[in-house]
């Protein structure tokens, strides 16, 4: 079971509230009414694991389990409905037992903290092992459920050409047709999962052929659907893709209720499935930024789908909920969705409890990961740095001039008031707080902006002017004024969300802030203290896999003015070695686009990648032509790009759970905002501590010696 947990992430955000003891896990499939002839689509988005692992997401154990599911005897025939019912029952039972065991573990843990008896401690160890087994079993059953959903409503390859020209009922079920003009394949060896002697793998296709392949029987199982949703903007616009889906729905919807086994019904249901997956996964980058596209979809659903069956209402509710999440509002749920959302909340809370349970394990694992890192790259480990401590219990309250809790979207957003209070405190508050405290709060601030990004944001970044150097994004850049260059890889009419520029601008603001804080120190002693503090914070960040903040601090320390400061010469040797460690981390991050996805660590330890490094990796993959000599688009190239950007969603599934310190965060936000557009050379010029000073007495003695030598030459 452990081997299958790699194919599915937790996918649940941290919740602060716990449900009542009698809360029941509800099966979403039975919580609302739909048309009897239209399937209940629940959670259609395949998820990042589908794009990353592809066909390997479902290994031989999943296939074997699915084959035996729903059969009481070996002689009985397999029935998909029986499989689904049995799977739902098993998943509900295992999930309830899992929840109960977690709650029992929590109570036992509280008892152990009070009594600290050996019997309680041994029982906790046994329970922890049982919880790991139960968690693996629940994850495996969830994976099987996703496999069942993925196998539905696909058509054979011989029908794909007819999918394109679909318009009449009698034209769907036809004899096999040659599809070589639309799609190109290459043959592989025996596949690991389904034990076939050979597998055809998609190599390239025309835009129409690639859209038609979404209806293939194995499109979901191969990860093609999720990879397509990430990358289709390279060869078609959002409007073209939507119109393709709506045309298929229009031509099949009126006849889809006749027989669920016909190709006509399969095309209709697969169209709805893909449409819902698109809304669930890419609403923020496609529909939220294109009001015309959203209006076209809503009008079609209201006029064509809603009058014929109840699924139209569900789609409209889904769009409303997605819009509410994008704008930060709480969506108003219809009665048909309440039970389903309660079931989702139960499941979220379940994984949240497990998250809290494993926090101590994760902290230990992060330290082991760091030592593993050093062994592989022969880095030197500086002493005195352990994993993040729960410092909130011993929080400092010695600063009287604290600021109110911030109410803004980005930590570099303009403030309604001046930065006078933060200027009064200056850099002294940074010295007073511990490295762990500053690392925690900077990580939470970074997580806040990272969680708003989407894998699609990292595509076609050259057109936005993104380059490897920090100067690529101008300081006063505005997302409304950026013009697309000739290197635009998306179609000209394809609307691109430019949130990546804001993400990189935030990163540049952090780097500028670090440099500005150092060069504005009025004494060499304070500069040494602040240099040491930032180096230790960066070290602490990359140990906790917050590579974004670590690289931002490194960029600030590598500023030309900062590197020439005299304070570096009197910096303790052990602290100065951290600079080399940070450079080694940077080389490691740039060495491989999937280096942070190696092993199992990214599934248990929160991670924030460096946005600029990830964008550069994607640009490297985008280098070269996207089409073959016959005009077909290279799907192998697009698949690799989708695999790299899918790690954004993978990292977002496992957030940091540090307790926020709003006072410290408010101070950090204001200092970063005050210095984000600062001229470091101008700031450094006003501070004599930034220059190498020659003592007056020593300087006078040198002049006298020179004059004495000159006088001797004339005698």
XYZ file of C-alpha atoms in Angstrom:
715
model
C 0.000 0.000 0.000
C 2.857 2.349 0.715
C 4.006 2.172 -2.883
C 0.710 3.575 -4.086
C 0.642 6.580 -1.818
C 3.094 8.296 -4.102
C 0.467 8.738 -6.764
C -1.908 10.808 -4.724
C -1.310 13.770 -2.489
C -3.394 14.784 0.498
C -4.998 17.605 -1.412
C -6.543 19.173 1.634
C -5.858 22.527 3.246
C -5.224 22.995 6.932
C -8.375 23.589 8.986
C -8.414 25.284 12.373
C -11.724 23.859 13.583
C -12.493 20.281 14.483
C -15.849 18.576 13.833
C -18.080 17.145 16.514
C -17.585 13.566 17.615
C -20.745 12.373 15.897
C -19.914 13.864 12.497
C -20.377 11.239 9.820
C -18.450 10.793 6.616
C -20.909 11.218 3.761
C -20.582 9.780 0.289
C -20.890 12.638 -2.122
C -22.396 10.444 -4.792
C -25.512 9.867 -2.677
C -25.928 13.378 -1.328
C -27.890 14.997 -4.161
C -30.288 14.202 -6.941
C -29.365 14.307 -10.589
C -30.942 13.102 -13.750
C -31.102 9.288 -13.703
C -29.512 9.124 -17.149
C -26.729 11.606 -16.455
C -23.835 10.457 -14.282
C -22.885 12.152 -11.053
C -19.574 13.923 -11.681
C -17.701 14.571 -8.464
C -14.160 15.911 -8.377
C -13.471 15.571 -12.103
C -10.039 17.216 -12.052
C -7.413 14.440 -12.350
C -4.968 16.447 -10.212
C -1.250 17.155 -10.434
C -0.302 13.519 -9.816
C -1.962 12.548 -13.072
C 0.126 15.060 -15.036
C 3.324 14.193 -13.165
C 3.185 10.386 -13.069
C 1.105 9.780 -16.188
C 0.245 6.119 -16.697
C 2.482 5.181 -13.753
C -0.002 6.821 -11.388
C -1.988 3.593 -11.424
C 0.346 0.660 -10.929
C -0.283 -3.079 -11.219
C -1.656 -3.309 -7.673
C -4.424 -0.832 -8.528
C -5.275 -2.771 -11.682
C -5.360 -6.047 -9.776
C -7.496 -4.617 -6.972
C -9.911 -3.106 -9.475
C -10.191 -6.384 -11.345
C -11.264 -8.284 -8.235
C -13.523 -5.529 -6.889
C -17.265 -6.154 -7.066
C -16.979 -9.928 -7.586
C -18.285 -12.203 -4.832
C -17.197 -15.300 -6.715
C -14.574 -15.875 -9.365
C -17.224 -17.027 -11.826
C -19.310 -13.869 -11.525
C -19.033 -11.240 -14.217
C -17.581 -7.856 -13.422
C -20.042 -5.017 -13.021
C -18.873 -1.400 -12.850
C -21.819 -0.356 -10.675
C -21.097 -3.133 -8.178
C -17.459 -2.077 -8.086
C -18.376 1.541 -7.377
C -20.818 0.631 -4.589
C -18.359 -1.686 -2.861
C -15.540 0.829 -3.218
C -17.628 3.654 -1.719
C -18.579 1.472 1.240
C -14.983 0.425 1.873
C -13.726 3.991 1.614
C -16.410 5.275 3.987
C -15.664 2.577 6.562
C -11.878 3.013 6.442
C -12.171 6.795 6.615
C -14.419 6.657 9.687
C -12.050 4.257 11.447
C -9.122 6.464 10.521
C -10.807 9.520 12.033
C -11.705 7.715 15.239
C -8.163 6.439 15.652
C -6.709 9.920 15.154
C -9.013 11.373 17.821
C -8.117 8.565 20.205
C -4.440 9.241 19.520
C -4.912 12.930 20.321
C -6.605 12.169 23.635
C -3.898 9.670 24.522
C -1.239 12.226 23.606
C -2.760 14.782 25.979
C -2.872 12.152 28.715
C 0.777 11.273 28.113
C 1.804 14.925 28.428
C 0.149 15.079 31.846
C 1.253 11.749 33.283
C 4.274 10.771 31.122
C 3.864 7.104 31.959
C 5.779 4.360 30.083
C 2.576 2.429 29.266
C 0.995 5.415 27.534
C 4.175 6.066 25.582
C 4.348 2.505 24.256
C 0.698 2.641 23.264
C 1.322 5.882 21.380
C 4.080 4.229 19.384
C 1.776 1.354 18.416
C -1.029 3.738 17.475
C 1.304 5.775 15.308
C 2.222 2.690 13.329
C -1.438 1.751 12.951
C -2.278 5.266 11.775
C 0.353 5.088 9.073
C -1.112 1.811 7.818
C -4.661 3.189 7.915
C -3.592 6.349 6.112
C -1.959 4.299 3.357
C -5.100 2.206 2.992
C -7.362 5.257 2.705
C -5.036 6.808 0.140
C -4.978 3.576 -1.835
C -8.786 3.381 -1.888
C -8.972 7.015 -2.988
C -6.568 6.165 -5.791
C -8.719 3.229 -6.867
C -11.761 5.519 -6.837
C -9.958 7.945 -9.106
C -9.069 5.019 -11.368
C -12.748 4.015 -11.603
C -13.693 7.569 -12.545
C -10.920 7.771 -15.118
C -12.043 4.621 -16.959
C -15.556 5.904 -17.614
C -16.948 7.425 -20.811
C -13.944 6.924 -23.084
C -14.275 5.793 -26.695
C -12.094 3.620 -28.887
C -9.483 5.242 -31.118
C -11.485 4.367 -34.206
C -14.230 6.754 -33.075
C -11.940 9.756 -32.501
C -12.205 10.959 -36.097
C -15.972 10.800 -35.809
C -15.806 12.811 -32.581
C -14.371 15.681 -34.617
C -17.095 15.567 -37.251
C -19.806 14.668 -34.788
C -23.153 16.153 -35.823
C -25.637 13.388 -36.518
C -26.747 10.442 -34.440
C -26.110 7.744 -37.033
C -22.590 8.959 -37.729
C -21.140 8.060 -34.363
C -20.984 4.285 -34.358
C -18.933 3.691 -37.477
C -16.264 1.311 -38.717
C -12.588 1.914 -37.760
C -11.118 4.989 -39.448
C -7.512 5.967 -40.142
C -6.486 8.788 -37.808
C -2.887 9.245 -38.997
C -3.716 12.656 -40.457
C -4.662 13.920 -36.985
C -2.499 12.016 -34.499
C 0.948 10.402 -34.624
C 1.977 7.558 -32.282
C 5.073 5.567 -31.511
C 5.169 2.056 -30.076
C 6.793 1.174 -26.745
C 7.793 -2.015 -25.034
C 5.625 -3.969 -22.619
C 3.862 -1.618 -20.224
C 4.291 -2.038 -16.473
C 0.679 -1.470 -15.490
C -1.546 -3.406 -17.901
C 0.914 -6.072 -19.091
C 0.250 -5.423 -22.768
C 2.805 -6.544 -25.284
C 3.028 -3.062 -26.773
C 1.558 0.353 -26.115
C 0.933 3.173 -28.544
C 2.118 6.464 -27.071
C 0.945 9.773 -28.485
C 3.811 11.644 -30.136
C 2.210 14.591 -31.951
C -1.067 15.829 -33.318
C -2.957 18.674 -34.929
C -4.895 20.991 -32.600
C -8.133 19.281 -33.613
C -6.613 15.848 -33.133
C -5.219 16.701 -29.704
C -8.627 17.942 -28.570
C -10.287 14.812 -29.947
C -7.811 12.593 -28.054
C -9.395 13.860 -24.818
C -12.222 11.416 -25.626
C -9.891 8.436 -25.880
C -10.543 5.576 -23.477
C -7.137 5.941 -21.828
C -6.883 9.740 -21.874
C -7.484 10.059 -18.123
C -5.463 6.975 -17.220
C -2.412 8.233 -19.145
C -2.569 11.665 -17.495
C -3.328 13.220 -20.877
C -6.343 15.257 -19.702
C -4.471 17.085 -16.934
C -1.433 17.607 -19.167
C -3.729 19.026 -21.856
C -5.384 21.457 -19.404
C -1.939 22.796 -18.475
C -0.583 23.211 -22.024
C -3.372 23.596 -24.604
C -2.767 27.368 -24.861
C 0.313 26.690 -27.007
C -1.856 25.467 -29.911
C -5.422 26.744 -29.331
C -7.170 29.569 -27.531
C -9.569 29.213 -24.623
C -12.458 30.183 -26.912
C -11.584 27.480 -29.460
C -11.335 24.795 -26.801
C -14.635 25.820 -25.187
C -16.407 25.894 -28.531
C -15.091 22.416 -29.322
C -16.604 21.055 -26.102
C -19.894 22.916 -26.503
C -20.310 21.653 -30.082
C -19.920 18.045 -28.886
C -22.426 18.600 -26.090
C -24.942 20.277 -28.426
C -24.865 17.451 -30.952
C -25.209 14.635 -28.416
C -27.171 16.036 -25.467
C -30.664 15.446 -26.838
C -29.955 11.769 -27.550
C -27.629 10.980 -24.645
C -30.425 9.590 -22.457
C -31.272 6.709 -24.785
C -28.585 4.157 -23.955
C -25.574 4.746 -21.641
C -23.465 2.198 -23.538
C -23.574 3.964 -26.919
C -20.730 6.092 -28.197
C -23.117 9.035 -28.370
C -23.724 8.950 -24.622
C -20.043 8.428 -23.916
C -19.097 11.488 -25.963
C -21.696 13.597 -24.178
C -20.655 12.458 -20.705
C -16.938 12.771 -21.457
C -17.565 16.327 -22.713
C -19.215 17.250 -19.417
C -16.440 15.510 -17.513
C -13.709 17.472 -19.308
C -15.616 20.747 -18.983
C -16.013 20.316 -15.239
C -12.356 19.322 -14.840
C -11.357 22.465 -16.745
C -13.495 24.667 -14.475
C -12.246 22.994 -11.297
C -8.571 23.227 -12.192
C -8.165 26.321 -14.379
C -10.998 28.722 -13.529
C -8.606 31.319 -12.097
C -6.380 31.458 -15.197
C -8.951 31.053 -17.975
C -12.464 32.054 -16.930
C -11.738 34.635 -14.216
C -9.537 36.654 -16.593
C -11.865 36.365 -19.621
C -15.396 37.608 -18.972
C -16.510 36.900 -22.553
C -15.497 33.251 -22.199
C -17.373 32.973 -18.912
C -20.503 34.610 -20.325
C -20.486 32.273 -23.331
C -20.337 29.231 -21.065
C -23.053 30.465 -18.696
C -25.369 31.345 -21.544
C -24.917 27.919 -23.125
C -25.584 26.100 -19.860
C -28.682 28.152 -19.088
C -30.197 27.854 -22.561
C -29.123 24.383 -23.724
C -28.200 22.168 -20.760
C -30.420 23.272 -17.857
C -33.772 22.711 -19.649
C -32.895 19.072 -20.438
C -31.385 17.793 -17.179
C -30.270 18.822 -13.709
C -26.576 18.845 -14.482
C -26.812 22.378 -15.871
C -27.713 23.678 -12.434
C -24.713 21.887 -10.951
C -22.394 23.487 -13.502
C -23.762 26.954 -12.730
C -23.308 26.298 -9.010
C -19.746 25.151 -9.684
C -19.004 28.366 -11.591
C -20.480 30.464 -8.795
C -18.403 28.662 -6.169
C -15.228 29.050 -8.236
C -15.914 32.764 -8.675
C -16.455 33.154 -4.926
C -13.154 31.425 -4.151
C -11.323 33.643 -6.627
C -12.755 36.829 -5.091
C -12.336 35.594 -1.514
C -16.073 35.376 -0.800
C -17.819 32.443 0.845
C -20.049 30.831 -1.786
C -23.750 30.405 -1.130
C -24.438 26.719 -1.558
C -27.654 25.291 -2.867
C -29.422 22.601 -0.894
C -28.279 19.909 -3.307
C -24.641 20.723 -2.555
C -24.798 21.030 1.223
C -24.416 17.338 1.944
C -21.591 17.038 -0.557
C -19.704 19.975 0.954
C -20.199 18.586 4.452
C -18.606 15.387 3.276
C -15.720 17.359 1.787
C -15.254 19.298 5.047
C -15.171 16.026 6.966
C -12.491 14.717 4.666
C -10.501 17.957 4.871
C -10.639 17.885 8.637
C -9.578 14.251 8.644
C -6.387 15.026 6.750
C -5.938 18.125 8.882
C -5.916 16.017 12.042
C -3.364 13.706 10.479
C -1.328 16.750 9.509
C -1.213 17.933 13.121
C -0.355 14.420 14.221
C 2.682 14.223 11.956
C 4.106 17.710 12.581
C 6.713 16.413 14.995
C 7.615 13.617 12.596
C 7.981 16.123 9.767
C 10.318 18.279 11.815
C 12.555 15.287 12.464
C 12.356 14.270 8.823
C 13.331 17.764 7.694
C 16.522 17.566 9.743
C 17.314 14.134 8.309
C 16.665 15.529 4.834
C 19.162 18.302 5.471
C 21.881 15.877 6.546
C 21.141 13.787 3.444
C 21.487 16.947 1.375
C 24.895 17.684 2.833
C 26.185 14.171 2.302
C 25.276 14.278 -1.382
C 26.824 17.669 -2.026
C 29.635 17.627 0.573
C 28.411 20.783 2.281
C 29.683 21.832 5.693
C 27.081 21.979 8.422
C 27.272 24.986 10.682
C 26.559 24.276 14.318
C 23.801 25.785 16.384
C 20.946 25.379 13.891
C 18.236 22.865 14.606
C 14.766 22.422 13.140
C 12.090 25.049 13.611
C 11.009 25.327 17.222
C 7.512 26.125 18.398
C 8.551 29.543 19.569
C 5.049 30.887 20.008
C 4.959 29.796 23.656
C 7.899 32.052 24.464
C 7.037 34.958 22.191
C 8.745 38.251 22.891
C 6.723 41.272 24.004
C 9.479 43.822 24.548
C 8.674 46.057 21.573
C 6.084 48.659 22.616
C 5.421 50.098 19.155
C 3.640 47.172 17.551
C 1.413 47.525 14.543
C -2.151 46.337 13.821
C -2.957 43.163 11.948
C -2.547 43.805 8.196
C -5.493 43.682 5.801
C -3.980 43.506 2.315
C -3.480 40.940 -0.405
C 0.259 41.090 -0.984
C 3.045 41.705 1.487
C 4.515 44.370 -0.802
C 1.227 46.177 -1.340
C 1.123 49.870 -0.553
C 0.115 50.793 2.967
C -2.640 53.312 3.761
C -0.341 54.919 6.344
C 3.330 55.844 6.355
C 6.126 53.579 7.511
C 7.105 55.923 10.321
C 6.632 53.379 13.087
C 8.716 50.763 11.318
C 11.394 53.376 10.625
C 11.505 54.295 14.299
C 12.290 50.713 15.235
C 14.654 50.265 12.294
C 16.595 47.010 11.967
C 16.808 46.518 15.742
C 13.631 44.419 15.794
C 15.300 41.975 13.395
C 18.143 41.583 15.874
C 15.762 41.067 18.791
C 13.709 38.263 17.227
C 15.276 34.833 16.891
C 16.260 33.226 13.594
C 13.503 30.641 13.963
C 10.846 33.269 14.540
C 11.850 35.307 11.507
C 12.143 32.192 9.350
C 8.622 31.062 10.306
C 6.971 34.388 9.543
C 8.876 34.993 6.313
C 7.870 31.498 5.227
C 4.203 32.206 5.945
C 4.401 35.469 4.009
C 6.001 33.661 1.081
C 3.418 30.879 1.232
C 0.670 33.497 1.029
C 1.750 34.679 -2.419
C 2.856 31.247 -3.660
C -0.535 29.665 -2.980
C -2.152 32.166 -5.365
C -0.109 31.023 -8.350
C -1.079 28.335 -10.848
C 1.083 26.030 -12.992
C -0.097 27.880 -16.116
C 1.430 31.114 -14.750
C 4.912 29.698 -15.386
C 4.284 29.068 -19.084
C 5.312 31.477 -21.852
C 7.183 33.691 -19.381
C 9.529 35.060 -22.057
C 6.591 36.955 -23.510
C 6.273 38.735 -20.149
C 9.921 39.791 -20.180
C 11.049 37.331 -17.519
C 14.780 36.643 -17.618
C 17.328 34.942 -15.418
C 18.565 38.160 -13.816
C 16.568 40.100 -11.247
C 16.727 43.247 -13.379
C 14.521 41.582 -15.984
C 11.360 42.648 -14.188
C 11.400 46.414 -13.886
C 10.594 47.812 -10.480
C 7.666 49.918 -11.600
C 6.180 47.257 -13.842
C 2.406 46.977 -14.013
C 0.530 43.882 -15.111
C -1.765 46.058 -17.199
C 1.023 47.792 -19.113
C 3.198 44.801 -19.996
C 3.053 44.200 -23.744
C 3.556 40.774 -25.257
C 6.753 40.508 -27.294
C 7.334 38.708 -30.560
C 8.543 35.686 -28.578
C 4.967 34.937 -27.488
C 4.529 31.150 -27.642
C 0.785 31.216 -26.983
C -1.638 31.974 -29.780
C -2.054 35.701 -30.332
C -5.687 35.731 -29.163
C -4.950 33.640 -26.084
C -5.364 35.683 -22.889
C -2.524 35.121 -20.410
C -2.729 35.807 -16.689
C 0.396 37.702 -15.604
C 0.509 36.808 -11.909
C 4.055 35.504 -12.355
C 5.247 39.106 -12.668
C 3.748 39.930 -9.298
C 5.361 36.847 -7.791
C 8.779 37.826 -9.137
C 8.301 41.444 -8.109
C 7.654 40.265 -4.545
C 10.856 38.211 -4.720
C 12.846 41.227 -5.917
C 11.344 43.316 -3.107
C 12.599 40.813 -0.519
C 16.098 40.909 -2.018
C 16.140 44.710 -2.101
C 14.896 44.837 1.497
C 17.703 42.537 2.673
C 20.351 44.660 0.966
C 18.811 47.920 2.210
C 18.613 46.773 5.837
C 22.325 45.930 5.774
C 23.654 49.064 4.088
C 21.608 51.360 6.345
C 23.215 49.998 9.529
C 25.255 52.848 11.034
C 27.886 50.716 12.747
C 30.043 47.839 11.597
C 28.998 45.829 14.643
C 25.328 46.130 13.718
C 26.131 45.224 10.108
C 27.888 42.050 11.225
C 24.933 41.130 13.423
C 22.470 41.696 10.596
C 24.593 39.841 8.037
C 24.803 36.889 10.412
C 21.068 37.050 11.044
C 20.140 36.990 7.346
C 22.599 34.186 6.590
C 21.157 32.073 9.411
C 17.587 32.856 8.306
C 18.393 31.751 4.747
C 19.996 28.568 6.057
C 16.988 27.882 8.248
C 14.640 28.491 5.297
C 16.279 26.021 2.946
C 16.486 23.433 5.729
C 12.701 23.768 5.976
C 12.461 23.565 2.149
C 11.457 27.206 1.749
C 13.832 27.648 -1.150
C 12.078 30.786 -2.384
C 12.961 32.952 0.629
C 16.428 31.403 0.879
C 17.245 32.368 -2.717
C 15.740 35.839 -2.255
C 17.998 36.479 0.735
C 20.968 35.131 -1.224
C 20.205 37.571 -4.058
C 20.133 40.432 -1.559
C 23.450 39.381 -0.032
C 25.033 39.061 -3.483
C 24.189 42.665 -4.311
C 27.377 44.326 -5.585
C 27.300 47.024 -2.903
C 26.633 44.536 -0.102
C 29.439 42.208 -1.194
C 31.976 45.045 -0.917
C 31.111 45.932 2.686
C 33.978 45.767 5.203
C 31.744 43.807 7.583
C 32.358 40.605 5.605
C 36.004 40.578 6.754
C 35.063 40.470 10.441
C 32.179 38.016 10.007
C 32.670 34.780 12.011
C 34.084 32.037 9.807
C 31.319 29.541 10.604
C 28.656 32.052 9.633
C 30.519 33.086 6.474
C 30.515 29.426 5.351
C 26.728 29.590 5.074
C 27.147 31.809 2.016
C 28.844 28.930 0.205
C 26.083 26.575 1.332
C 23.469 28.911 -0.150
C 25.347 29.053 -3.441
C 25.506 25.251 -3.465
C 21.730 25.116 -2.921
C 21.257 27.517 -5.835
C 23.376 25.300 -8.092
C 21.384 22.282 -6.958
C 18.051 23.978 -7.749
C 19.256 25.000 -11.200
C 20.701 21.578 -11.994
C 17.417 19.739 -12.519
C 13.864 20.948 -13.079
C 12.460 18.100 -10.944
C 15.105 18.008 -8.213
C 12.569 18.939 -5.500
C 10.248 16.106 -6.546
C 12.811 13.374 -5.946
C 11.976 10.693 -3.393
C 9.124 10.965 -0.924
C 10.122 14.104 0.994
C 7.964 16.541 -0.958
C 4.840 14.549 0.035
C 5.469 14.861 3.767
C 7.452 18.101 4.047
C 6.087 21.482 2.906
C 8.010 23.039 0.031
C 8.127 26.459 -1.635
C 10.243 26.531 -4.805
C 12.061 29.534 -6.203
C 9.659 31.054 -8.739
C 12.410 32.471 -10.931
C 14.369 29.206 -11.045
C 11.209 27.281 -11.946
C 10.352 29.805 -14.674
C 13.861 29.400 -16.110
C 13.465 25.613 -16.200
C 10.200 25.977 -18.114
C 11.817 28.437 -20.523
C 14.543 25.876 -21.182
C 11.905 23.292 -22.070
C 10.149 25.819 -24.293
C 13.325 26.337 -26.335
C 13.057 24.930 -29.847
C 10.157 24.307 -32.167
C 6.766 23.110 -31.006
C 5.722 21.666 -34.369
C 6.993 18.942 -36.673
C 7.636 19.339 -40.392
C 4.065 18.269 -41.166
C 2.653 20.940 -38.842
C 1.683 18.571 -36.030
C 2.392 19.814 -32.501
C 4.947 17.809 -30.499
C 2.995 16.293 -27.635
C 6.131 14.785 -26.079
C 7.462 18.331 -25.610
C 4.174 19.584 -24.165
C 3.958 16.576 -21.845
C 7.388 17.337 -20.370
C 6.400 20.962 -19.761
C 3.189 19.861 -18.028
C 5.148 17.484 -15.806
C 7.490 20.256 -14.634
C 4.795 22.833 -13.865
C 2.579 20.254 -12.126
C 4.890 20.435 -9.106
C 3.354 23.829 -8.264
C 0.076 22.142 -7.322
C 1.966 19.329 -5.619
C 3.728 21.757 -3.271
C 0.554 23.740 -2.608
C -1.151 20.609 -1.270
C 1.200 20.443 1.714
C 1.230 23.846 3.465
C 3.313 25.049 6.392
C 1.415 25.033 9.692
C 3.376 27.575 11.718
C 1.356 29.838 13.998
C 1.302 33.344 12.473
C 2.700 36.250 14.495
C 0.751 39.157 13.034
C 2.795 41.775 14.887
C 6.051 40.532 13.425
C 4.459 39.987 10.018
C 3.141 43.552 10.005
C 6.607 44.899 10.807
C 8.199 42.777 8.064
C 5.594 43.831 5.513
C 6.145 47.508 6.245
C 9.937 47.277 6.119
C 9.788 45.358 2.815
C 7.361 47.886 1.347
C 9.455 50.864 2.477
C 12.600 49.499 0.785
C 11.139 47.704 -2.254
C 12.043 50.535 -4.681
C 15.157 51.685 -2.839
C 18.394 52.618 -4.593
C 20.973 50.556 -2.699
C 23.961 52.582 -3.945
C 22.325 55.843 -2.809
C 21.524 54.387 0.615
C 25.056 53.059 1.000
C 26.609 56.404 0.061
C 24.998 58.089 3.088
C 26.508 55.642 5.559
C 30.193 55.800 6.463
C 30.079 52.241 7.877
C 29.912 50.985 4.283
C 33.418 52.219 3.443
C 36.830 50.906 4.422
C 38.092 53.333 7.043
C 41.811 54.122 7.559
C 42.571 55.317 11.111
C 43.589 59.006 11.212
C 46.766 58.339 13.201
C 47.876 55.597 10.841
C 47.044 57.770 7.832
C 49.095 60.686 9.279
C 52.059 58.395 9.918
C 52.001 57.214 6.293
C 52.138 60.795 5.047
C 55.051 61.640 7.336
C 56.973 58.559 6.195
C 56.407 59.497 2.585
C 57.613 63.067 3.142
C 60.693 61.782 4.993
C 61.592 59.494 2.083
C 61.093 62.301 -0.413
C 63.299 64.636 1.672
C 66.058 62.006 1.817
C 66.167 61.804 -1.976
C 67.017 65.495 -2.296
C 69.845 65.493 0.255
